[in-house]
Coordinates of N, CA, C and O in Angstrom, one line a residue:
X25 N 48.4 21.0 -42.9 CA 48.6 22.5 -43.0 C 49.3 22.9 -41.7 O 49.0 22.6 -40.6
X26 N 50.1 23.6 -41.9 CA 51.4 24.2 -40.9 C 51.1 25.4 -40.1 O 51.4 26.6 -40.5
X27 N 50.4 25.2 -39.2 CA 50.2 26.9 -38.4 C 51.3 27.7 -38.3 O 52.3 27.1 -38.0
X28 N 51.5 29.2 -38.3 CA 52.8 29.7 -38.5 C 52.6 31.3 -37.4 O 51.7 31.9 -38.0
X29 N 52.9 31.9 -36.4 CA 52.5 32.8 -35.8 C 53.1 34.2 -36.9 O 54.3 34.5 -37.1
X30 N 52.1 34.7 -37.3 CA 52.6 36.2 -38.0 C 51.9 37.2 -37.5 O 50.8 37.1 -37.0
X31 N 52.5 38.4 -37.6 CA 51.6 39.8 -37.3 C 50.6 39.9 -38.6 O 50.9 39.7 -39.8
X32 N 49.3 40.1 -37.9 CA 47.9 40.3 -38.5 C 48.4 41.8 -39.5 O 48.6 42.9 -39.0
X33 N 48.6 41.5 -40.5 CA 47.7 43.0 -41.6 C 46.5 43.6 -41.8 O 46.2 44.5 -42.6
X34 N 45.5 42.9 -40.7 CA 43.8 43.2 -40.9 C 43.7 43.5 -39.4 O 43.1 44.6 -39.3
X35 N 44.0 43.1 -38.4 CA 43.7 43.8 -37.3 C 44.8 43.7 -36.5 O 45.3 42.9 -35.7
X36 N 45.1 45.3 -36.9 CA 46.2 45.7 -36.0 C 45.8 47.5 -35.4 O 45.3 48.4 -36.1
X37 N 46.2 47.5 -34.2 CA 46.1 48.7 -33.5 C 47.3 49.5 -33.8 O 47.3 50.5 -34.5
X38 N 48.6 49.0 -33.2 CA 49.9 49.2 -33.3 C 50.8 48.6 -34.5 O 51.0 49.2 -35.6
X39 N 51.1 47.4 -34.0 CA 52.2 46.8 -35.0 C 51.5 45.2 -35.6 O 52.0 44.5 -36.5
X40 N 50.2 44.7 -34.8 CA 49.7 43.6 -35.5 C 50.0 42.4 -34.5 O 49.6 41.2 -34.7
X41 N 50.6 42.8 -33.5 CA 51.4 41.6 -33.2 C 50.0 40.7 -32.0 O 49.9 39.4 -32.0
X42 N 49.0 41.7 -31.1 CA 47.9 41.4 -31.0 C 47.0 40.5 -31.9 O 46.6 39.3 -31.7
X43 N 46.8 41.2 -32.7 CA 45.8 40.6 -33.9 C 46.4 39.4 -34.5 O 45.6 38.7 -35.1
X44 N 47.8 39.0 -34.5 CA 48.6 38.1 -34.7 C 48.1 36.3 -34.2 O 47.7 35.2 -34.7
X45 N 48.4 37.0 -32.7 CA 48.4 36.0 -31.9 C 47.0 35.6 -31.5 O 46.8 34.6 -30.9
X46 N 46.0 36.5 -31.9 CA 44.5 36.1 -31.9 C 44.6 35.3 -32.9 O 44.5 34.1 -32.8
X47 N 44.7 35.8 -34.0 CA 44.2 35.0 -35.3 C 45.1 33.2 -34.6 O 44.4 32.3 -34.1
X48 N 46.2 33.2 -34.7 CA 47.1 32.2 -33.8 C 46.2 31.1 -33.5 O 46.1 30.0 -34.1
X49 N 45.6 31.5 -32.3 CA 44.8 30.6 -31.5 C 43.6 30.9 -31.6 O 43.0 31.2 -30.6
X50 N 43.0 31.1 -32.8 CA 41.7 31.6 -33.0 C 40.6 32.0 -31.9 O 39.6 31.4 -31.9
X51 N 40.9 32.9 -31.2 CA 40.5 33.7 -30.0 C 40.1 35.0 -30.7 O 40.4 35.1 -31.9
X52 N 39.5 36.5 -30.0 CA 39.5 37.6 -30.4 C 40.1 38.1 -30.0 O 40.3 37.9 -28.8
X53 N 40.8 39.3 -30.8 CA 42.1 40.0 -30.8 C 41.9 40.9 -29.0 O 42.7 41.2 -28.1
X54 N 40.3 41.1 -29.1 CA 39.9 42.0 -27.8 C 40.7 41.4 -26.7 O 41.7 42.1 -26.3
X55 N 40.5 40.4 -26.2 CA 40.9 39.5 -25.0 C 42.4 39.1 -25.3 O 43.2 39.4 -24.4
X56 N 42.9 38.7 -26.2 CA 44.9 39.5 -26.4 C 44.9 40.6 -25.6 O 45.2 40.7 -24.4
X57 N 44.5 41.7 -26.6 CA 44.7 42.9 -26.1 C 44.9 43.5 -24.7 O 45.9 44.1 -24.1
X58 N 43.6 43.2 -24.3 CA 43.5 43.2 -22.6 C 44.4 42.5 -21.9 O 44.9 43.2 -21.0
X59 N 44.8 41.1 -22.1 CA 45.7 40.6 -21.7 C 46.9 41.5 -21.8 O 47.2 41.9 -20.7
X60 N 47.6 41.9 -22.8 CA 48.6 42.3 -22.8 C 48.9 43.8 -21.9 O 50.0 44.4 -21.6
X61 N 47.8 44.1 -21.8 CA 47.3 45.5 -20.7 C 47.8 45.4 -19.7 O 48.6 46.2 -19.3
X62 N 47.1 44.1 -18.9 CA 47.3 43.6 -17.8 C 48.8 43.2 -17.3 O 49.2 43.3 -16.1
X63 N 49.5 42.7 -18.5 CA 50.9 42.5 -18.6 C 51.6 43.5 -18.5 O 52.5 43.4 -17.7
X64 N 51.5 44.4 -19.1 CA 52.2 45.8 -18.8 C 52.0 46.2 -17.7 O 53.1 46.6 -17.3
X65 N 50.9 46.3 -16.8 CA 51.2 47.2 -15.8 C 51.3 46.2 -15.1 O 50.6 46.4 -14.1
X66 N 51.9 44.7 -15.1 CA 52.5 43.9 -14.3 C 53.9 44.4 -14.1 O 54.6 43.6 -14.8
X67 N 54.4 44.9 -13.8 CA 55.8 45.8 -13.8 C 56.4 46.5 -15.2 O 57.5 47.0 -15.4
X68 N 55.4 46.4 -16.0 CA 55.7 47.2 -16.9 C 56.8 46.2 -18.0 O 57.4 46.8 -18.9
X69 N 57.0 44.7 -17.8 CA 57.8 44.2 -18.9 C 57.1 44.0 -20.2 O 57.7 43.8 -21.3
X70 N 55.5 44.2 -19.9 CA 54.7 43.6 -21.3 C 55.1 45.0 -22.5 O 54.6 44.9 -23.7
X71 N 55.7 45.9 -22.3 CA 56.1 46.6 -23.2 C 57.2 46.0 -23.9 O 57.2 45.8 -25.1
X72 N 58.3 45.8 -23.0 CA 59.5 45.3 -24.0 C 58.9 44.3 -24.5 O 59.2 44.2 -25.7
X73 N 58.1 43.3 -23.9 CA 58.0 42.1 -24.6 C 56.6 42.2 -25.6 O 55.8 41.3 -25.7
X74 N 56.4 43.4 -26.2 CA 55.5 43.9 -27.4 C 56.8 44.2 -28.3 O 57.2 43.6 -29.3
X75 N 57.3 45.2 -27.7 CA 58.5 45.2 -28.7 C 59.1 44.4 -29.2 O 59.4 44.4 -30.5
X76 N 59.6 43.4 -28.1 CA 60.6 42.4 -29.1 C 59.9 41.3 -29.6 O 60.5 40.5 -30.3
X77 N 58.6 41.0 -29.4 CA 57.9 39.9 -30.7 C 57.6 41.1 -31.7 O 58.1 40.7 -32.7
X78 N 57.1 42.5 -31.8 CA 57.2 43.2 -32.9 C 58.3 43.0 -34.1 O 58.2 42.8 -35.3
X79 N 59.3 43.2 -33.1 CA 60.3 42.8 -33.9 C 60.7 41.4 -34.6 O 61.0 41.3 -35.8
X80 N 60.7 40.2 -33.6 CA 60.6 39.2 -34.4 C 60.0 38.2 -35.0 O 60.4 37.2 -35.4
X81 N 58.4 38.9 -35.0 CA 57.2 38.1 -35.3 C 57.2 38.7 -37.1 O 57.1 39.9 -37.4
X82 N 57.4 37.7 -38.1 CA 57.4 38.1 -39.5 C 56.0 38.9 -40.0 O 54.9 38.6 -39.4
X83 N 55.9 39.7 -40.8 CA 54.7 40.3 -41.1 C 54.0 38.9 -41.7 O 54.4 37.8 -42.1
X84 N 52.8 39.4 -41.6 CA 51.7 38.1 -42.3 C 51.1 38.7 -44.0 O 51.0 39.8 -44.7
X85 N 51.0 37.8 -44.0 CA 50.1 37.8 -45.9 C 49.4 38.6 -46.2 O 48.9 38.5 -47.3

């Protein structure tokens, strides 16, 4: 069976792309999230780079 990274339809705050990458690596979406917090106010790129996996992460099932 083929693991495939999609944005989550069940746990999404924003765009899914969190809940995505949890389900992914079977972790909890919580500790993504925070991660991605921490990334942002690392100079502030973790925004574009929400944005542009938003964009190119396919919706999930």
């Amino acid at each position: 069976m083929e693991k495939r990274l999609y944005r989550s339809q069940t746990d999404r705050k924003i765009a899914g792309v969190c809940g995505g990458i949890a389900e992914y690596f079977g972790v909890d979406s919580t500790l993504i999230r925070l991660g991605w917090i921490l990334f942002m106010f690392a100079g502030g790129s973790g925004i574009l780079a929400y944005i542009i996996a938003w964009l190119i992460m396919p919706e999930g099932n």
